[in-house]
Amino acid sequence: MVALIAVTLFGSGCKKLLEEHPQSAIVPSLFNSPGGILGGIAGVYNDIRVLWGTEGFTMITVGGTDEHLMGASNGAQVFFTYNGLGSGNMNGGIWTIAYQDINTLNGVMEFGATVDLPAATRQQYLAQAKFLRAFYYLHLVQTFGDVPLHVTFLTAPSTADSRQPIADVYVQIIKDLTEASTELTPQVAAPFLGKAATQASALYLLAKAYLCRGWSAAAQPNDFTNAYTVAANLIANKATYGLDMWQDYGDAFKPANDYGKETLFVSDHSSDTKYGLYIPGSSGNAGNNLTPWFNRFNYPTLGVNANVSGGVLVSSGAAMMTRDIANGRPFIRIRPNNPYILGQAFAERANDSRYDKTFQTVWIANTAGITGSRGTLTVGVDTAIWIPPFAVAGAPQANGANPFKGIIIPPTLQSNNWYPVVKKFDDPSRVGVNDPSTRPCVLYRFSDVYLLAAEAAFKGGGTMQNAADMLNKVRERAAWRSTNNAGQNTAAAAAMDITAGQVTLDFILDERSREFYAEWLRWWDLVRTKSLITRTTTWNPEAAPYIKAFHALRPIPQDQIDRVTSGPPFPQNTGY
């Protein structure tokens, strides 16, 4: 990497991952001690927090797809519409952070091979570095295509750089993950805590790497078979790794289960000030987890009285809701694309519980003395706002013949201001109403192992029956409701089963929406499966007029192009 990559700066250590603190600057002398090696790894884990959970990175991972449209206060329009998207929009993001960290990891591997460490400890440190290097390269190659491939530690700034074919990058990714998947421990080992890299997370990422390469121009004959085999073996040996899906889909998102059996890999967060990144009341500090806010509309602005004018919801009178910790801080950045979400992905809601467990659709009155034309709202009892996924006669003021004290907002009245809110990431432990979340960002869940296996089988790595069986494991879990009795849950699970003949790529992508909505995966899912253009054009009215085939890759950051001043100019991706 060019410019100042040899001097990587990062903040303080990650409480749940490491027992030692990362160092403030990466220079060769730092790696001459065990603490320096561990500090380098800690710094990389810390930097992941500067991406996942932050606003800019989230917009890049979910914008411009079939799932999401812009909320009324969205400030990242180019990633949602592709209109005007250029190289300057990618400055300072994943490219810069990834290459800084890759250089750090190269130093860890180079010096960690000889520093005075017990053999078992050395193996764990080097395996962590291999996993993290492959983690970054897999995201880079999916995002940008051909990218620089650096596997040695740079000790001085350079003004020359070049891109290597994706085939070479995938070879390195698969080599790193193959080694990490045998060298890491089956479950997290000291000094790595929480949900740092393990054999299981390396196997998950290895299956995904084979799957991604199998879809790409660098495909090898056995990629889909290898992807299926690795994923199926991980499932077969889940007890060894302490992994499984929760019985209830909703349990995967309970704060108490953030480090539980369904979680494969996380980016940690902490409110402890000695760890450096947390800022109470922050509205965008790098490294803060702001995920609970992005999908949330400004619920305190809805007045108690409402009517429809020109097909648009209009409210007046006193606000029914006051901003509180339970309902979260509204940012109004992202909203569900209802024609796809309600009409396609979550259209079946009778047996599938995931819509109800993904979206908040009811707000209970929390403000005393609010009286409208239909009565006074009782705090903690009456529904102030209801956003049903279906038509309601009499909305917004009545439910059929029954007057409604609050406001009903059915799909026809939903807009970029009023819409169902994602509740997966809610953090009731926040102290202040505007505080960031201290929950970890869960990057990978065990249910994805089944869906990756299904996709690999669909592409020829297994049979179509294998694909259906893997999908059905996830779908049967989605049918479970605590309000059902055992017989009802059994019947619902059976109703969710599909046959081999029903497996299509569109079905798999719809299933991924149901399972992983808003979990930082969608843009890459569509890119991997070569579905970005068709699915976005079909479903997304904001992006359809502008998206072109070349948008399946993001532009190379202008900073990178400008810094290459020696040798051949650094090439931009086609179309930008």
Coordinates of C-alpha atoms in Angstrom, one line a residue, residues 22-530:
P22 CA -2.7 -2.4 21.4
Q23 CA 0.2 -0.1 20.7
S24 CA -0.1 3.4 19.3
A25 CA 2.1 3.0 16.2
I26 CA 3.3 0.1 14.1
V27 CA 7.1 0.2 13.6
P28 CA 9.4 -2.9 13.3
S29 CA 10.7 -2.5 16.8
L30 CA 7.2 -2.9 18.2
F31 CA 7.1 -6.5 17.1
N32 CA 10.2 -7.6 19.0
S33 CA 8.1 -8.6 22.0
P34 CA 5.1 -10.8 22.7
G35 CA 3.2 -7.8 23.9
G36 CA 3.9 -6.0 20.6
I37 CA 2.7 -9.0 18.6
L38 CA -0.5 -9.1 20.6
G39 CA -0.9 -5.4 20.4
G40 CA -0.8 -5.5 16.6
I41 CA -3.7 -8.0 16.6
A42 CA -5.6 -6.0 19.1
G43 CA -5.3 -2.9 17.0
V44 CA -6.7 -4.7 14.0
Y45 CA -9.7 -5.9 16.0
N46 CA -10.1 -2.3 17.2
D47 CA -10.2 -1.0 13.6
I48 CA -13.0 -3.3 12.6
R49 CA -15.1 -1.2 15.0
V50 CA -14.4 1.9 12.8
L51 CA -16.4 0.1 10.0
W52 CA -19.1 -2.2 11.2
G53 CA -21.7 -0.3 13.1
T54 CA -20.8 3.2 11.8
E55 CA -23.0 5.2 9.5
G56 CA -20.9 5.5 6.4
F57 CA -20.0 1.9 6.2
T58 CA -23.6 0.8 6.9
M59 CA -24.9 2.9 4.0
I60 CA -22.4 1.3 1.7
T61 CA -23.3 -2.3 2.7
V62 CA -27.1 -1.9 2.4
G63 CA -27.7 1.0 0.1
G64 CA -28.7 0.6 -3.6
T65 CA -30.2 -2.9 -3.2
D66 CA -33.6 -4.5 -3.4
E67 CA -34.1 -4.3 0.4
H68 CA -33.6 -0.7 1.4
L69 CA -34.7 2.8 0.4
M70 CA -33.6 6.1 1.8
G71 CA -35.1 7.6 5.0
A72 CA -36.0 11.3 5.0
S73 CA -32.7 12.3 6.6
N74 CA -30.4 10.1 4.5
G75 CA -27.1 11.8 3.7
A76 CA -25.5 9.1 1.5
Q77 CA -27.7 9.3 -1.5
V78 CA -25.0 8.3 -4.0
F79 CA -24.9 4.8 -2.4
F80 CA -28.6 4.4 -2.7
T81 CA -29.2 5.8 -6.2
Y82 CA -25.7 5.3 -7.8
N83 CA -26.3 8.8 -9.3
G84 CA -23.0 10.6 -9.1
L85 CA -21.2 7.8 -7.3
G86 CA -17.5 8.5 -7.8
S87 CA -14.0 7.7 -6.5
G88 CA -14.1 10.5 -3.9
N89 CA -17.0 8.8 -2.2
M90 CA -14.8 5.9 -1.2
N91 CA -12.0 7.9 0.5
G92 CA -11.1 7.1 4.0
G93 CA -13.3 3.9 4.2
I94 CA -12.7 0.2 4.0
W95 CA -9.8 0.5 1.5
T96 CA -7.7 2.6 3.8
I97 CA -8.5 0.8 7.0
A98 CA -8.1 -2.6 5.4
Y99 CA -4.6 -1.9 3.9
Q100 CA -3.4 -0.3 7.1
D101 CA -4.4 -3.4 9.0
I102 CA -3.1 -5.8 6.4
N103 CA 0.3 -4.3 6.8
T104 CA 0.0 -4.6 10.6
L105 CA -0.9 -8.3 10.2
N106 CA 2.0 -8.9 7.8
G107 CA 4.2 -7.5 10.5
V108 CA 2.6 -9.8 13.1
M109 CA 3.3 -12.8 10.9
E110 CA 6.8 -11.8 9.9
F111 CA 8.1 -11.0 13.4
G112 CA 5.8 -13.4 15.3
A113 CA 7.5 -16.3 13.7
T114 CA 10.7 -15.6 15.6
V115 CA 9.7 -13.6 18.8
D116 CA 10.1 -15.5 22.1
L117 CA 6.7 -17.1 22.5
P118 CA 5.5 -20.6 23.6
A119 CA 4.7 -22.7 20.5
A120 CA 1.0 -22.9 21.2
T121 CA 0.7 -19.2 21.8
R122 CA 2.7 -18.4 18.6
Q123 CA 0.3 -20.6 16.6
Q124 CA -2.7 -18.8 17.9
Y125 CA -1.3 -15.4 17.3
L126 CA -0.3 -16.2 13.7
A127 CA -3.6 -18.0 13.0
Q128 CA -5.5 -14.9 14.2
A129 CA -3.4 -12.8 11.8
K130 CA -4.1 -15.1 8.9
F131 CA -7.8 -15.1 9.5
L132 CA -8.0 -11.3 9.8
R133 CA -5.9 -10.8 6.6
A134 CA -8.2 -13.1 4.7
F135 CA -11.2 -11.4 6.2
Y136 CA -10.1 -8.0 4.8
Y137 CA -9.0 -9.4 1.4
L138 CA -12.3 -11.1 0.9
H139 CA -14.2 -7.9 1.5
L140 CA -11.8 -6.0 -0.7
V141 CA -11.9 -8.3 -3.7
Q142 CA -15.7 -8.5 -3.5
T143 CA -16.0 -4.7 -3.3
F144 CA -13.3 -3.6 -5.8
G145 CA -12.3 -6.6 -7.9
D146 CA -8.6 -6.6 -8.7
V147 CA -6.7 -5.1 -5.7
P148 CA -3.1 -4.8 -4.5
L149 CA -1.9 -8.0 -2.8
H150 CA 0.5 -7.3 -0.1
V151 CA 1.9 -10.2 2.1
T152 CA 5.1 -8.7 3.4
F153 CA 5.5 -6.0 6.0
L154 CA 6.3 -2.5 4.6
T155 CA 8.7 -0.6 6.7
A156 CA 8.9 2.6 4.6
P157 CA 6.3 4.6 2.7
S158 CA 6.0 3.8 -1.0
T159 CA 4.5 5.9 -3.9
A160 CA 4.1 2.9 -6.2
D161 CA 1.4 0.2 -6.2
S162 CA -0.5 -2.0 -8.6
R163 CA -3.5 -4.3 -8.7
Q164 CA -3.3 -8.0 -8.9
P165 CA -5.9 -10.3 -10.5
I166 CA -8.7 -11.6 -8.3
A167 CA -7.5 -15.1 -9.0
D168 CA -4.2 -14.4 -7.2
V169 CA -6.1 -12.7 -4.3
Y170 CA -8.4 -15.6 -3.9
V171 CA -5.5 -18.0 -3.8
Q172 CA -4.1 -16.1 -0.8
I173 CA -7.4 -15.8 0.9
I174 CA -8.0 -19.6 0.7
K175 CA -4.5 -20.4 1.8
D176 CA -4.8 -18.1 4.9
L177 CA -8.2 -19.5 5.8
T178 CA -7.2 -23.1 5.2
E179 CA -4.3 -22.7 7.6
A180 CA -6.2 -20.7 10.1
S181 CA -9.0 -23.3 10.2
T182 CA -6.6 -25.9 11.4
E183 CA -4.4 -23.8 13.6
L184 CA -7.0 -21.8 15.6
T185 CA -8.7 -23.5 18.5
P186 CA -12.3 -24.9 18.2
Q187 CA -13.6 -22.3 20.6
V188 CA -12.2 -18.9 21.7
A189 CA -9.0 -19.3 23.7
A190 CA -7.1 -16.8 26.0
P191 CA -6.1 -14.1 25.7
F192 CA -8.8 -13.8 23.0
L193 CA -12.2 -13.4 24.6
G194 CA -15.8 -13.0 23.5
K195 CA -16.2 -14.1 19.9
A196 CA -12.8 -13.6 18.3
A197 CA -11.7 -15.8 15.4
T198 CA -11.9 -19.6 16.0
Q199 CA -11.7 -22.7 13.8
A200 CA -15.4 -22.3 13.2
S201 CA -15.3 -18.7 12.0
A202 CA -12.3 -19.6 9.8
L203 CA -14.3 -22.5 8.3
Y204 CA -17.3 -20.3 7.8
L205 CA -15.2 -17.7 6.0
L206 CA -13.4 -20.4 4.0
A207 CA -16.7 -21.8 2.7
K208 CA -17.8 -18.3 1.8
A209 CA -14.5 -17.6 0.0
Y210 CA -14.9 -20.8 -2.1
L211 CA -18.5 -19.7 -2.8
C212 CA -17.5 -16.2 -3.9
R213 CA -14.7 -17.5 -6.1
G214 CA -17.0 -20.0 -7.6
W215 CA -19.3 -17.3 -8.8
S216 CA -16.4 -15.1 -10.1
A217 CA -14.3 -15.0 -13.2
A218 CA -11.6 -16.8 -11.3
A219 CA -13.8 -19.8 -10.6
Q220 CA -12.1 -23.2 -10.1
P221 CA -13.9 -26.5 -11.0
N222 CA -14.4 -27.6 -7.3
D223 CA -15.2 -24.3 -5.7
F224 CA -18.9 -25.0 -5.1
T225 CA -18.2 -28.5 -4.0
N226 CA -15.6 -27.3 -1.6
A227 CA -17.9 -24.6 -0.3
Y228 CA -20.7 -27.1 0.4
T229 CA -18.3 -29.7 1.9
V230 CA -16.7 -27.2 4.3
A231 CA -20.1 -25.7 5.4
A232 CA -21.8 -29.2 5.7
N233 CA -18.9 -30.4 7.9
L234 CA -19.1 -27.3 10.1
I235 CA -22.8 -28.1 10.6
A236 CA -22.1 -31.8 11.3
N237 CA -19.5 -30.9 13.9
K238 CA -21.4 -27.9 15.5
A239 CA -21.2 -29.4 19.0
T240 CA -17.4 -29.4 18.8
Y241 CA -17.5 -25.7 18.3
G242 CA -20.3 -24.9 20.7
L243 CA -22.5 -23.6 17.9
D244 CA -26.1 -24.0 16.9
M245 CA -29.2 -21.9 16.0
W246 CA -31.5 -20.7 18.8
Q247 CA -34.9 -22.4 18.8
D248 CA -36.5 -18.9 18.5
Y249 CA -35.2 -16.6 15.7
G250 CA -35.8 -13.7 18.0
D251 CA -33.4 -15.1 20.5
A252 CA -30.5 -14.5 18.1
F253 CA -30.9 -10.7 18.8
K254 CA -31.4 -10.7 22.5
P255 CA -28.4 -8.8 24.1
A256 CA -27.9 -11.7 26.5
N257 CA -27.2 -13.9 23.5
D258 CA -24.8 -11.6 21.6
Y259 CA -21.9 -14.0 22.5
G260 CA -24.1 -17.1 22.4
K261 CA -24.2 -20.3 20.4
E262 CA -25.5 -18.7 17.2
T263 CA -22.8 -16.1 17.0
L264 CA -19.7 -16.8 14.9
F265 CA -17.7 -13.5 14.9
V266 CA -18.3 -10.1 16.3
S267 CA -16.9 -6.6 16.5
D268 CA -16.9 -5.5 20.2
H269 CA -18.0 -2.3 21.8
S270 CA -17.6 -1.0 25.3
S271 CA -18.6 2.1 27.3
D272 CA -15.5 1.9 29.4
T273 CA -13.6 5.2 28.7
K274 CA -10.2 3.5 29.0
Y275 CA -10.9 1.8 25.7
G276 CA -11.0 5.1 23.9
L277 CA -13.8 5.1 21.3
Y278 CA -17.0 5.4 23.2
I279 CA -18.5 8.9 23.4
P280 CA -21.8 9.4 25.3
G281 CA -24.4 11.2 23.2
S282 CA -22.3 10.7 20.1
S283 CA -24.0 11.4 16.8
G284 CA -21.3 9.9 14.6
N285 CA -17.9 9.3 16.2
A286 CA -15.8 6.8 14.4
G287 CA -15.8 3.5 16.3
N288 CA -19.2 4.0 18.0
N289 CA -22.0 1.4 17.3
L290 CA -24.9 3.5 16.0
T291 CA -26.7 0.6 14.3
P292 CA -29.9 0.9 16.4
W293 CA -30.5 4.4 15.1
F294 CA -30.3 4.2 11.3
N295 CA -33.6 2.4 10.7
R296 CA -35.6 4.5 13.1
F297 CA -38.1 7.2 12.1
N298 CA -38.7 10.3 14.2
Y299 CA -41.6 8.9 16.3
P300 CA -41.8 11.9 18.7
T301 CA -43.0 14.1 15.9
L302 CA -46.3 12.4 15.3
G303 CA -49.2 14.4 16.7
V304 CA -52.2 12.8 18.2
N305 CA -54.6 13.8 15.5
A306 CA -54.2 12.6 11.9
N307 CA -55.8 12.7 8.5
V308 CA -55.0 11.9 4.9
S309 CA -54.5 14.8 2.5
G310 CA -53.7 14.0 -1.1
G311 CA -52.8 10.4 -0.2
V312 CA -50.3 11.6 2.4
L313 CA -50.5 11.2 6.2
V314 CA -50.8 14.5 8.0
S315 CA -50.7 14.7 11.8
S316 CA -51.4 17.6 14.2
G317 CA -51.8 18.2 17.9
A318 CA -49.5 17.2 20.8
A319 CA -46.8 14.6 20.2
M320 CA -47.9 11.2 21.5
M321 CA -44.4 10.0 22.2
T322 CA -41.3 11.3 23.9
R323 CA -37.8 10.0 22.9
D324 CA -36.7 7.3 25.3
I325 CA -34.2 4.5 25.7
A326 CA -36.7 1.8 24.9
N327 CA -37.8 3.2 21.6
G328 CA -34.4 4.6 20.7
R329 CA -32.8 7.5 19.0
P330 CA -34.3 8.3 15.5
F331 CA -31.9 9.0 12.7
I332 CA -34.3 8.3 9.7
R333 CA -31.5 7.1 7.4
I334 CA -32.9 3.8 6.0
R335 CA -36.3 2.4 5.5
P336 CA -37.6 -1.0 4.1
N337 CA -38.4 -1.1 0.5
N338 CA -42.0 -2.2 1.0
P339 CA -42.9 -3.6 -2.4
Y340 CA -40.1 -6.0 -2.0
I341 CA -40.1 -6.5 1.8
L342 CA -43.9 -6.8 2.2
G343 CA -44.8 -8.0 -1.3
Q344 CA -42.0 -10.6 -1.8
A345 CA -39.5 -11.3 0.9
F346 CA -41.8 -11.3 4.0
A347 CA -45.1 -11.9 2.1
E348 CA -45.7 -15.1 4.1
R349 CA -46.1 -14.0 7.7
A350 CA -48.6 -16.6 9.0
N351 CA -46.0 -19.3 9.5
D352 CA -42.8 -17.3 9.2
S353 CA -42.2 -15.3 12.4
R354 CA -39.2 -13.3 11.1
Y355 CA -41.1 -10.2 10.1
D356 CA -42.5 -9.8 13.6
K357 CA -39.1 -10.4 15.1
T358 CA -37.3 -8.1 12.8
F359 CA -39.5 -5.0 12.8
Q360 CA -41.0 -2.9 15.5
T361 CA -44.5 -1.9 14.4
V362 CA -46.1 -0.8 17.7
W363 CA -45.3 2.2 20.0
I364 CA -47.0 2.3 23.4
A365 CA -47.9 5.8 24.6
N366 CA -45.2 7.1 27.0
T367 CA -46.3 10.7 27.4
A368 CA -48.9 11.7 29.9
G369 CA -51.9 14.0 29.2
I370 CA -52.1 13.5 25.5
T371 CA -55.7 13.9 24.3
G372 CA -57.0 13.9 20.8
S373 CA -60.4 13.8 19.1
R374 CA -60.7 10.0 19.9
G375 CA -59.8 10.1 23.6
T376 CA -56.9 10.4 26.0
L377 CA -53.9 8.0 25.7
T378 CA -53.1 6.0 28.8
V379 CA -49.3 5.8 29.3
G380 CA -48.0 2.2 29.2
V381 CA -51.4 0.9 28.0
D382 CA -52.7 2.5 24.8
T383 CA -51.0 2.1 21.4
A384 CA -49.8 5.5 20.1
I385 CA -48.5 4.3 16.7
W386 CA -49.3 1.2 14.9
I387 CA -47.6 0.4 11.5
P388 CA -49.2 -2.8 10.3
P389 CA -47.9 -4.7 7.2
F390 CA -51.4 -4.8 5.8
A391 CA -54.3 -2.5 4.9
V392 CA -56.6 -1.4 7.8
A393 CA -60.0 0.0 7.1
G394 CA -60.5 3.3 8.8
A395 CA -56.8 4.1 9.1
P396 CA -55.3 6.4 10.3
Q397 CA -58.0 7.2 12.9
A398 CA -59.9 3.9 13.2
N399 CA -59.5 0.2 13.1
G400 CA -62.5 -0.7 11.1
A401 CA -65.5 0.7 13.0
N402 CA -63.5 1.1 16.2
P403 CA -62.0 4.6 16.9
F404 CA -58.2 4.4 17.5
K405 CA -56.8 6.7 20.1
G406 CA -53.4 6.9 18.3
I407 CA -52.5 6.7 14.7
I408 CA -52.5 3.7 12.3
I409 CA -50.1 3.9 9.4
P410 CA -50.7 1.0 6.9
P411 CA -48.4 0.4 3.9
T412 CA -50.3 2.9 1.7
L413 CA -49.5 5.7 4.1
Q414 CA -45.9 4.7 4.9
S415 CA -43.2 7.0 3.5
N416 CA -39.6 8.0 4.0
N417 CA -40.8 9.6 7.3
W418 CA -43.0 6.8 8.7
Y419 CA -42.1 3.1 8.3
P420 CA -41.5 -0.2 10.2
V421 CA -38.4 0.1 12.3
V422 CA -35.7 -2.6 12.7
K423 CA -35.5 -3.8 16.3
K424 CA -32.8 -6.5 16.1
F425 CA -30.1 -4.1 17.3
D426 CA -32.0 -2.3 20.1
D427 CA -29.9 -1.7 23.2
P428 CA -31.9 -1.2 26.4
S429 CA -28.7 -0.9 28.4
R430 CA -27.9 2.6 27.2
V431 CA -27.7 5.1 30.0
G432 CA -28.7 8.2 28.0
V433 CA -31.4 8.4 25.3
N434 CA -28.8 9.5 22.7
D435 CA -26.0 7.2 23.8
P436 CA -24.4 4.8 21.2
S437 CA -24.9 1.1 21.7
T438 CA -22.3 -1.0 23.6
R439 CA -23.6 -4.2 22.1
P440 CA -21.2 -6.0 19.7
C441 CA -21.9 -5.9 16.0
V442 CA -22.5 -9.6 15.1
L443 CA -20.9 -10.0 11.7
Y444 CA -21.6 -13.7 11.1
R445 CA -24.3 -16.0 12.5
F446 CA -24.5 -19.8 12.4
S447 CA -27.7 -19.8 10.4
D448 CA -25.6 -18.4 7.5
V449 CA -23.6 -21.6 7.3
Y450 CA -26.9 -23.4 6.3
L451 CA -27.7 -20.7 3.7
L452 CA -24.2 -20.7 2.2
A453 CA -24.4 -24.5 2.0
A454 CA -27.7 -24.2 0.2
E455 CA -26.3 -21.7 -2.3
A456 CA -23.3 -23.9 -2.9
A457 CA -25.5 -27.0 -3.5
F458 CA -27.8 -25.0 -5.8
K459 CA -24.7 -24.1 -7.9
G460 CA -23.7 -27.7 -8.3
G461 CA -21.7 -28.4 -5.1
G462 CA -24.4 -30.7 -3.9
T463 CA -27.8 -31.8 -5.0
M464 CA -31.0 -29.7 -5.2
Q465 CA -32.3 -31.8 -2.4
N466 CA -29.2 -30.8 -0.3
A467 CA -30.1 -27.2 -1.1
A468 CA -33.7 -27.6 0.0
D469 CA -32.7 -29.5 3.2
M470 CA -30.3 -26.7 4.2
L471 CA -32.9 -24.0 3.5
N472 CA -35.5 -26.0 5.4
K473 CA -33.4 -26.0 8.6
V474 CA -33.5 -22.2 8.6
R475 CA -37.1 -22.0 7.6
E476 CA -38.3 -24.5 10.2
R477 CA -36.6 -22.5 12.9
A478 CA -38.3 -19.3 11.6
A479 CA -41.7 -20.9 12.1
W480 CA -41.2 -21.3 15.9
R481 CA -43.2 -19.0 18.1
S482 CA -43.4 -19.0 21.9
T483 CA -47.1 -18.3 21.7
N484 CA -47.7 -21.5 19.8
N485 CA -48.2 -24.9 21.5
A486 CA -46.0 -27.8 20.4
G487 CA -48.5 -29.0 17.8
Q488 CA -48.9 -25.6 16.3
N489 CA -45.1 -25.2 16.0
T490 CA -44.8 -28.6 14.4
A491 CA -47.5 -27.7 11.8
A492 CA -46.0 -24.3 11.1
A493 CA -42.5 -25.8 10.6
A494 CA -44.0 -28.4 8.1
A495 CA -45.8 -25.6 6.3
M496 CA -42.4 -23.8 5.9
D497 CA -40.7 -26.7 4.2
I498 CA -40.0 -26.4 0.5
T499 CA -39.1 -29.1 -2.1
A500 CA -36.0 -29.4 -4.3
G501 CA -38.1 -28.2 -7.2
Q502 CA -38.8 -24.9 -5.5
V503 CA -35.1 -23.9 -5.0
T504 CA -34.1 -21.0 -7.2
L505 CA -31.5 -18.3 -6.9
D506 CA -34.3 -15.8 -6.3
F507 CA -35.7 -17.9 -3.5
I508 CA -32.3 -18.2 -1.9
L509 CA -31.9 -14.4 -2.0
D510 CA -35.3 -13.8 -0.6
E511 CA -34.5 -16.3 2.2
R512 CA -31.3 -14.3 2.9
S513 CA -33.4 -11.1 3.2
R514 CA -35.7 -12.8 5.7
E515 CA -32.9 -14.1 7.7
F516 CA -30.3 -11.2 7.5
Y517 CA -32.2 -8.0 6.8
A518 CA -30.1 -5.0 7.7
E519 CA -27.1 -7.1 8.9
W520 CA -24.4 -5.5 6.6
L521 CA -24.6 -8.4 4.0
R522 CA -27.0 -7.4 1.2
W523 CA -24.9 -5.5 -1.3
W524 CA -22.2 -8.2 -1.2
D525 CA -24.9 -11.0 -1.5
L526 CA -26.2 -9.4 -4.6
V527 CA -22.7 -8.8 -6.1
R528 CA -21.6 -12.3 -5.3
T529 CA -24.6 -13.9 -7.0
K530 CA -24.4 -11.5 -10.0

